[in-house]
PDB file of C-alpha atoms and ligand atoms in Angstrom:
ATOM      1  CA  MET A  10      80.377  77.654  86.082  1.00 81.00           C
ATOM      2  CA  LYS A  11      77.725  80.283  85.316  1.00 81.00           C
ATOM      3  CA  LYS A  12      78.725  82.490  82.417  1.00 79.00           C
ATOM      4  CA  LEU A  13      77.122  85.930  82.116  1.00 88.00           C
ATOM      5  CA  GLU A  14      76.244  87.422  78.731  1.00 88.00           C
ATOM      6  CA  TYR A  15      78.130  90.573  79.690  1.00 91.00           C
ATOM      7  CA  GLY A  16      80.934  91.207  82.142  1.00 96.00           C
ATOM      8  CA  PHE A  17      80.004  92.924  85.390  1.00 97.00           C
ATOM      9  CA  PHE A  18      82.445  95.289  87.057  1.00 98.00           C
ATOM     10  CA  ILE A  19      82.235  96.154  90.771  1.00 98.00           C
ATOM     11  CA  ALA A  20      84.505  98.559  92.692  1.00 98.00           C
ATOM     12  CA  ILE A  21      84.706  98.497  96.481  1.00 98.00           C
ATOM     13  CA  GLU A  22      85.710 101.828  97.993  1.00 98.00           C
ATOM     14  CA  GLY A  23      86.234 103.276 101.447  1.00 98.00           C
ATOM     15  CA  ILE A  24      88.839 104.746 103.781  1.00 97.00           C
ATOM     16  CA  ASP A  25      91.628 102.637 105.309  1.00 95.00           C
ATOM     17  CA  GLY A  26      90.183 100.529 108.119  1.00 94.00           C
ATOM     18  CA  SER A  27      86.664 100.500 106.612  1.00 95.00           C
ATOM     19  CA  GLY A  28      86.729  96.718 106.179  1.00 95.00           C
ATOM     20  CA  LYS A  29      86.462  96.950 102.380  1.00 96.00           C
ATOM     21  CA  SER A  30      89.294  94.448 101.641  1.00 97.00           C
ATOM     22  CA  THR A  31      87.679  91.752 103.810  1.00 97.00           C
ATOM     23  CA  LEU A  32      84.310  92.521 102.204  1.00 98.00           C
ATOM     24  CA  ALA A  33      85.830  92.270  98.702  1.00 98.00           C
ATOM     25  CA  LYS A  34      87.276  88.811  99.535  1.00 98.00           C
ATOM     26  CA  ASN A  35      83.993  87.647 101.057  1.00 98.00           C
ATOM     27  CA  ILE A  36      81.989  88.773  98.001  1.00 98.00           C
ATOM     28  CA  TYR A  37      84.490  87.044  95.724  1.00 98.00           C
ATOM     29  CA  ASN A  38      84.219  83.750  97.678  1.00 98.00           C
ATOM     30  CA  TYR A  39      80.435  83.974  97.779  1.00 97.00           C
ATOM     31  CA  LEU A  40      80.016  84.575  94.028  1.00 97.00           C
ATOM     32  CA  ASN A  41      82.499  81.809  93.214  1.00 96.00           C
ATOM     33  CA  GLU A  42      80.570  79.391  95.401  1.00 96.00           C
ATOM     34  CA  LEU A  43      77.403  80.342  93.507  1.00 94.00           C
ATOM     35  CA  GLY A  44      79.277  79.319  90.354  1.00 95.00           C
ATOM     36  CA  TYR A  45      79.903  82.748  88.792  1.00 96.00           C
ATOM     37  CA  GLU A  46      83.222  83.237  87.048  1.00 96.00           C
ATOM     38  CA  THR A  47      84.635  85.978  89.242  1.00 97.00           C
ATOM     39  CA  ILE A  48      88.029  87.630  89.691  1.00 98.00           C
ATOM     40  CA  LEU A  49      89.287  89.560  92.705  1.00 98.00           C
ATOM     41  CA  THR A  50      91.723  92.346  91.965  1.00 98.00           C
ATOM     42  CA  LYS A  51      92.959  95.607  93.508  1.00 98.00           C
ATOM     43  CA  GLU A  52      94.466  99.053  93.068  1.00 98.00           C
ATOM     44  CA  PRO A  53      97.269  99.651  93.623  1.00 98.00           C
ATOM     45  CA  GLY A  54      98.943  96.316  92.933  1.00 98.00           C
ATOM     46  CA  GLY A  55      96.686  94.316  90.595  1.00 98.00           C
ATOM     47  CA  THR A  56      99.541  93.565  88.170  1.00 98.00           C
ATOM     48  CA  PRO A  57     103.300  92.803  88.514  1.00 98.00           C
ATOM     49  CA  LEU A  58     104.108  96.427  87.559  1.00 98.00           C
ATOM     50  CA  GLY A  59     101.425  97.610  89.973  1.00 98.00           C
ATOM     51  CA  LEU A  60     103.008  95.643  92.824  1.00 98.00           C
ATOM     52  CA  GLN A  61     106.287  97.487  92.240  1.00 97.00           C
ATOM     53  CA  LEU A  62     104.454 100.839  92.143  1.00 97.00           C
ATOM     54  CA  ARG A  63     102.572  99.893  95.318  1.00 96.00           C
ATOM     55  CA  THR A  64     105.880  99.324  97.130  1.00 94.00           C
ATOM     56  CA  ILE A  65     107.119 102.761  96.073  1.00 93.00           C
ATOM     57  CA  LEU A  66     103.846 104.384  97.127  1.00 93.00           C
ATOM     58  CA  GLN A  67     103.641 102.662 100.484  1.00 89.00           C
ATOM     59  CA  THR A  68     107.264 102.831 101.624  1.00 86.00           C
ATOM     60  CA  LYS A  69     108.166 106.254 100.189  1.00 77.00           C
ATOM     61  CA  ASN A  70     111.908 105.740 100.701  1.00 83.00           C
ATOM     62  CA  THR A  71     112.360 108.872  98.663  1.00 87.00           C
ATOM     63  CA  PRO A  72     110.106 111.983  98.793  1.00 89.00           C
ATOM     64  CA  VAL A  73     107.224 111.809  96.291  1.00 93.00           C
ATOM     65  CA  ASN A  74     105.598 115.031  95.129  1.00 95.00           C
ATOM     66  CA  THR A  75     101.766 114.997  95.223  1.00 97.00           C
ATOM     67  CA  LYS A  76     101.387 115.142  91.415  1.00 98.00           C
ATOM     68  CA  ALA A  77     103.947 112.356  91.037  1.00 97.00           C
ATOM     69  CA  GLU A  78     102.057 110.355  93.661  1.00 97.00           C
ATOM     70  CA  PHE A  79      98.824 110.629  91.664  1.00 98.00           C
ATOM     71  CA  LEU A  80     100.587 109.742  88.406  1.00 98.00           C
ATOM     72  CA  LEU A  81     102.022 106.591  90.003  1.00 98.00           C
ATOM     73  CA  PHE A  82      98.486 105.537  90.983  1.00 98.00           C
ATOM     74  CA  ALA A  83      97.368 106.412  87.437  1.00 98.00           C
ATOM     75  CA  ALA A  84     100.199 104.321  85.955  1.00 98.00           C
ATOM     76  CA  ASP A  85      99.114 101.395  88.135  1.00 98.00           C
ATOM     77  CA  ARG A  86      95.557 101.965  86.885  1.00 98.00           C
ATOM     78  CA  ALA A  87      96.495 102.053  83.190  1.00 98.00           C
ATOM     79  CA  GLN A  88      98.367  98.754  83.513  1.00 98.00           C
ATOM     80  CA  HIS A  89      95.554  97.246  85.580  1.00 98.00           C
ATOM     81  CA  PHE A  90      92.914  98.143  82.990  1.00 98.00           C
ATOM     82  CA  SER A  91      94.834  96.882  79.986  1.00 98.00           C
ATOM     83  CA  ASN A  92      96.121  93.673  81.597  1.00 98.00           C
ATOM     84  CA  VAL A  93      93.337  92.639  83.974  1.00 98.00           C
ATOM     85  CA  ILE A  94      90.052  94.580  83.685  1.00 98.00           C
ATOM     86  CA  MET A  95      89.582  94.705  79.907  1.00 98.00           C
ATOM     87  CA  PRO A  96      90.437  90.997  79.309  1.00 98.00           C
ATOM     88  CA  ALA A  97      88.107  89.937  82.160  1.00 98.00           C
ATOM     89  CA  LEU A  98      85.257  92.095  80.803  1.00 97.00           C
ATOM     90  CA  ASN A  99      85.819  90.660  77.316  1.00 97.00           C
ATOM     91  CA  ASN A 100      85.451  87.191  78.855  1.00 97.00           C
ATOM     92  CA  ASN A 101      82.146  88.152  80.546  1.00 97.00           C
ATOM     93  CA  LYS A 102      83.503  87.709  84.049  1.00 97.00           C
ATOM     94  CA  ILE A 103      82.465  89.423  87.270  1.00 98.00           C
ATOM     95  CA  ILE A 104      85.278  91.678  88.478  1.00 98.00           C
ATOM     96  CA  ILE A 105      85.613  92.761  92.098  1.00 98.00           C
ATOM     97  CA  SER A 106      88.209  95.507  92.488  1.00 98.00           C
ATOM     98  CA  ASP A 107      89.388  96.518  95.953  1.00 98.00           C
ATOM     99  CA  ARG A 108      89.689 100.278  95.233  1.00 98.00           C
ATOM    100  CA  LEU A 109      89.617 102.026  91.866  1.00 98.00           C
ATOM    101  CA  ASN A 110      89.663 105.536  90.347  1.00 98.00           C
ATOM    102  CA  ASP A 111      87.487 107.146  93.044  1.00 98.00           C
ATOM    103  CA  SER A 112      90.229 106.460  95.610  1.00 98.00           C
ATOM    104  CA  SER A 113      92.404 108.946  93.713  1.00 98.00           C
ATOM    105  CA  ILE A 114      89.662 111.576  93.857  1.00 98.00           C
ATOM    106  CA  ALA A 115      89.257 111.060  97.613  1.00 98.00           C
ATOM    107  CA  TYR A 116      92.967 110.722  98.564  1.00 98.00           C
ATOM    108  CA  GLN A 117      94.793 112.863  95.996  1.00 98.00           C
ATOM    109  CA  GLY A 118      91.904 115.253  95.204  1.00 98.00           C
ATOM    110  CA  TYR A 119      90.274 115.901  98.589  1.00 98.00           C
ATOM    111  CA  GLY A 120      93.213 114.661 100.697  1.00 97.00           C
ATOM    112  CA  ARG A 121      96.111 116.295  98.850  1.00 97.00           C
ATOM    113  CA  SER A 122      94.152 119.167  97.231  1.00 98.00           C
ATOM    114  CA  LEU A 123      94.997 118.305  93.604  1.00 98.00           C
ATOM    115  CA  ASP A 124      92.610 119.591  90.938  1.00 98.00           C
ATOM    116  CA  ILE A 125      89.773 117.062  90.733  1.00 98.00           C
ATOM    117  CA  GLU A 126      88.825 117.720  87.091  1.00 98.00           C
ATOM    118  CA  THR A 127      92.430 117.037  86.025  1.00 98.00           C
ATOM    119  CA  LEU A 128      92.479 113.811  88.040  1.00 98.00           C
ATOM    120  CA  LYS A 129      89.190 112.690  86.463  1.00 98.00           C
ATOM    121  CA  HIS A 130      90.477 113.407  82.979  1.00 98.00           C
ATOM    122  CA  ILE A 131      93.696 111.418  83.499  1.00 98.00           C
ATOM    123  CA  ASN A 132      91.784 108.601  85.216  1.00 98.00           C
ATOM    124  CA  ASN A 133      89.381 108.282  82.270  1.00 98.00           C
ATOM    125  CA  TRP A 134      92.305 108.169  79.883  1.00 98.00           C
ATOM    126  CA  ALA A 135      94.107 105.517  81.949  1.00 98.00           C
ATOM    127  CA  MET A 136      90.897 103.476  82.110  1.00 98.00           C
ATOM    128  CA  GLY A 137      90.112 103.675  78.393  1.00 98.00           C
ATOM    129  CA  ASP A 138      86.796 105.331  79.394  1.00 95.00           C
ATOM    130  CA  ILE A 139      85.596 102.114  81.032  1.00 98.00           C
ATOM    131  CA  LYS A 140      83.695 102.604  84.296  1.00 97.00           C
ATOM    132  CA  PRO A 141      82.525 100.131  86.930  1.00 98.00           C
ATOM    133  CA  ASN A 142      78.854  99.106  86.667  1.00 97.00           C
ATOM    134  CA  LEU A 143      78.490  99.375  90.428  1.00 98.00           C
ATOM    135  CA  THR A 144      80.542 100.938  93.232  1.00 98.00           C
ATOM    136  CA  ILE A 145      80.049  99.734  96.785  1.00 98.00           C
ATOM    137  CA  PHE A 146      81.110 102.377  99.290  1.00 98.00           C
ATOM    138  CA  VAL A 147      81.814 101.069 102.792  1.00 98.00           C
ATOM    139  CA  ARG A 148      81.195 104.055 104.993  1.00 97.00           C
ATOM    140  CA  VAL A 149      82.660 104.014 108.486  1.00 96.00           C
ATOM    141  CA  ASP A 150      83.349 106.560 111.246  1.00 94.00           C
ATOM    142  CA  THR A 151      86.980 107.721 111.051  1.00 93.00           C
ATOM    143  CA  ASN A 152      87.409 107.082 114.798  1.00 93.00           C
ATOM    144  CA  ILE A 153      86.473 103.429 114.340  1.00 93.00           C
ATOM    145  CA  ALA A 154      88.661 103.109 111.237  1.00 93.00           C
ATOM    146  CA  PHE A 155      91.602 104.630 113.076  1.00 90.00           C
ATOM    147  CA  LYS A 156      91.196 102.212 115.997  1.00 91.00           C
ATOM    148  CA  ARG A 157      91.057  99.242 113.599  1.00 91.00           C
ATOM    149  CA  ILE A 158      94.223 100.360 111.788  1.00 92.00           C
ATOM    150  CA  LYS A 159      96.114 100.756 115.058  1.00 88.00           C
ATOM    151  CA  ALA A 160      94.907  97.371 116.306  1.00 90.00           C
ATOM    152  CA  ARG A 161      96.576  95.721 113.271  1.00 89.00           C
ATOM    153  CA  LYS A 162      99.930  96.584 114.862  1.00 84.00           C
ATOM    154  CA  GLU A 163     101.480  97.060 111.403  1.00 87.00           C
ATOM    155  CA  GLU A 164     103.631 100.044 110.539  1.00 86.00           C
ATOM    156  CA  LEU A 165     101.315 102.854 109.417  1.00 85.00           C
ATOM    157  CA  THR A 166     101.640 104.080 105.827  1.00 84.00           C
ATOM    158  CA  ASP A 167     101.761 107.745 104.940  1.00 82.00           C
ATOM    159  CA  PHE A 168      98.022 107.604 104.156  1.00 84.00           C
ATOM    160  CA  GLU A 169      97.121 106.212 107.572  1.00 82.00           C
ATOM    161  CA  LYS A 170      99.261 108.304 109.916  1.00 81.00           C
ATOM    162  CA  GLU A 171      97.177 111.446 110.360  1.00 87.00           C
ATOM    163  CA  GLN A 172      93.566 111.458 111.355  1.00 89.00           C
ATOM    164  CA  SER A 173      93.132 114.946 109.849  1.00 92.00           C
ATOM    165  CA  PHE A 174      94.118 113.533 106.423  1.00 95.00           C
ATOM    166  CA  MET A 175      91.732 110.605 106.917  1.00 94.00           C
ATOM    167  CA  ASN A 176      88.943 113.039 107.789  1.00 95.00           C
ATOM    168  CA  LYS A 177      89.478 114.906 104.508  1.00 97.00           C
ATOM    169  CA  VAL A 178      89.445 111.624 102.567  1.00 97.00           C
ATOM    170  CA  ALA A 179      86.287 110.440 104.362  1.00 97.00           C
ATOM    171  CA  PHE A 180      84.592 113.766 103.613  1.00 98.00           C
ATOM    172  CA  GLY A 181      85.702 113.425  99.980  1.00 98.00           C
ATOM    173  CA  PHE A 182      84.091 110.014  99.536  1.00 98.00           C
ATOM    174  CA  GLN A 183      80.859 111.218 101.111  1.00 97.00           C
ATOM    175  CA  GLU A 184      80.639 114.393  99.052  1.00 98.00           C
ATOM    176  CA  MET A 185      81.586 112.660  95.802  1.00 98.00           C
ATOM    177  CA  TYR A 186      78.985 109.916  96.312  1.00 98.00           C
ATOM    178  CA  GLN A 187      76.032 111.913  97.602  1.00 95.00           C
ATOM    179  CA  ASN A 188      74.258 112.154  94.217  1.00 93.00           C
ATOM    180  CA  ARG A 189      75.696 109.180  92.348  1.00 96.00           C
ATOM    181  CA  THR A 190      73.166 106.599  91.168  1.00 95.00           C
ATOM    182  CA  ASP A 191      75.880 104.002  90.416  1.00 96.00           C
ATOM    183  CA  VAL A 192      77.007 103.911  94.066  1.00 98.00           C
ATOM    184  CA  VAL A 193      75.526 101.938  96.940  1.00 97.00           C
ATOM    185  CA  THR A 194      76.613 102.972 100.431  1.00 97.00           C
ATOM    186  CA  LEU A 195      76.913 100.256 103.084  1.00 97.00           C
ATOM    187  CA  ASP A 196      77.332 100.768 106.806  1.00 96.00           C
ATOM    188  CA  GLY A 197      80.930  99.763 107.641  1.00 95.00           C
ATOM    189  CA  ASN A 198      80.178  99.934 111.356  1.00 92.00           C
ATOM    190  CA  LYS A 199      78.255  96.631 110.920  1.00 94.00           C
ATOM    191  CA  THR A 200      79.797  93.149 111.258  1.00 94.00           C
ATOM    192  CA  GLN A 201      81.404  91.520 108.211  1.00 95.00           C
ATOM    193  CA  GLU A 202      78.538  88.986 108.034  1.00 97.00           C
ATOM    194  CA  GLU A 203      75.963  91.777 107.884  1.00 97.00           C
ATOM    195  CA  LEU A 204      78.023  93.722 105.356  1.00 97.00           C
ATOM    196  CA  LEU A 205      78.309  90.671 103.096  1.00 98.00           C
ATOM    197  CA  ALA A 206      74.549  90.055 103.279  1.00 98.00           C
ATOM    198  CA  ASP A 207      73.851  93.696 102.306  1.00 97.00           C
ATOM    199  CA  ALA A 208      76.406  93.623  99.482  1.00 98.00           C
ATOM    200  CA  VAL A 209      75.112  90.337  98.057  1.00 97.00           C
ATOM    201  CA  ASN A 210      71.537  91.654  98.093  1.00 96.00           C
ATOM    202  CA  THR A 211      72.597  94.649  96.029  1.00 96.00           C
ATOM    203  CA  ILE A 212      74.728  92.643  93.595  1.00 96.00           C
ATOM    204  CA  LYS A 213      72.010  90.050  92.979  1.00 94.00           C
ATOM    205  CA  LYS A 214      69.549  92.814  92.035  1.00 93.00           C
ATOM    206  CA  HIS A 215      72.056  94.140  89.497  1.00 91.00           C
ATOM    207  CA  LEU A 216      72.832  90.706  88.025  1.00 88.00           C
ATOM    208  CA  GLN A 217      69.142  89.885  87.396  1.00 79.00           C
TER     209      GLN A 217
HETATM  210  P1  LIG B   5      94.985  99.627 100.100  1.00 88.13           P
HETATM  211  O1  LIG B   5      95.428  98.567  99.197  1.00 88.13           O
HETATM  212  O2  LIG B   5      93.536  99.753 100.330  1.00 88.13           O
HETATM  213  O3  LIG B   5      95.681  99.505 101.504  1.00 88.13           O
HETATM  214  P2  LIG B   5      95.968  98.209 102.366  1.00 88.13           P
HETATM  215  O4  LIG B   5      97.466  98.187 102.478  1.00 88.13           O
HETATM  216  O5  LIG B   5      95.306  98.511 103.664  1.00 88.13           O
HETATM  217  O6  LIG B   5      95.399  97.037 101.656  1.00 88.13           O
HETATM  218  O7  LIG B   5      95.513 101.011  99.509  1.00 88.13           O
HETATM  219  C1  LIG B   5      96.806 101.449  99.708  1.00 88.13           C
HETATM  220  C2  LIG B   5      96.772 102.917 100.007  1.00 88.13           C
HETATM  221  O8  LIG B   5      96.793 103.689  98.807  1.00 88.13           O
HETATM  222  C3  LIG B   5      95.563 103.354 100.799  1.00 88.13           C
HETATM  223  O9  LIG B   5      96.005 104.075 101.940  1.00 88.13           O
HETATM  224  C4  LIG B   5      94.826 104.300  99.870  1.00 88.13           C
HETATM  225  C5  LIG B   5      95.882 104.765  98.895  1.00 88.13           C
HETATM  226  N1  LIG B   5      95.379 105.098  97.545  1.00 88.13           N
HETATM  227  C6  LIG B   5      95.457 106.421  97.103  1.00 88.13           C
HETATM  228  O10 LIG B   5      95.913 107.307  97.849  1.00 88.13           O
HETATM  229  N2  LIG B   5      95.053 106.728  95.831  1.00 88.13           N
HETATM  230  C7  LIG B   5      94.584 105.774  94.984  1.00 88.13           C
HETATM  231  O11 LIG B   5      94.229 106.093  93.812  1.00 88.13           O
HETATM  232  C8  LIG B   5      94.498 104.425  95.446  1.00 88.13           C
HETATM  233  C9  LIG B   5      93.978 103.348  94.529  1.00 88.13           C
HETATM  234  C10 LIG B   5      94.898 104.122  96.735  1.00 88.13           C
END
């Protein structure tokens, strides 16, 4: 196994149906095969508590107010950072997280119109001021994403039902990332093989 001198923390972001979860798994497999100590994790649901919160957030058996919704994601995040991210960074591992704090800015900030500065403040607190070294944004047309989600033939979650909500979230990601130097945007309309090749190119440059 190759051990890095410092941990390296990568977030994969994008709207539902962007292909980011498949990309995250493919990057994880690729880096493991190269011999890097790598972990694959996610938000929400990267810890046992997070899995319970994820069920509440996805099924919504009871109405959840928008602020409460954000705070449940933030609770998941706080647990995720203390139990998974910080220990992995301390052990100099590569971390691939399928979604992270920016999802809250896009979905709860742009999508649900909550105050973005407040969300950022609470996110930073939940994350102990630790930020990913690199964020990979998988950008895809909402029409394509919507078709992919429907083709899964799974029951749609609250976040996936309305294309107008998805459009706001997609706009949010694009606006938030337009001037960020820690973000690399990949074309999610490409095949998974092409996406993996682009992602690996970027990651290798950062690891050198
Ligand atoms: P995800 O795990 O990507 O969905 P999937 O079931 O397709 O694997 O994320 C679950 C949903 O939660 C997704 O629709 C985006 C939403 N979400 C937020 O609204 N805010 C957040 O902070 C996070 C992390 C996710």
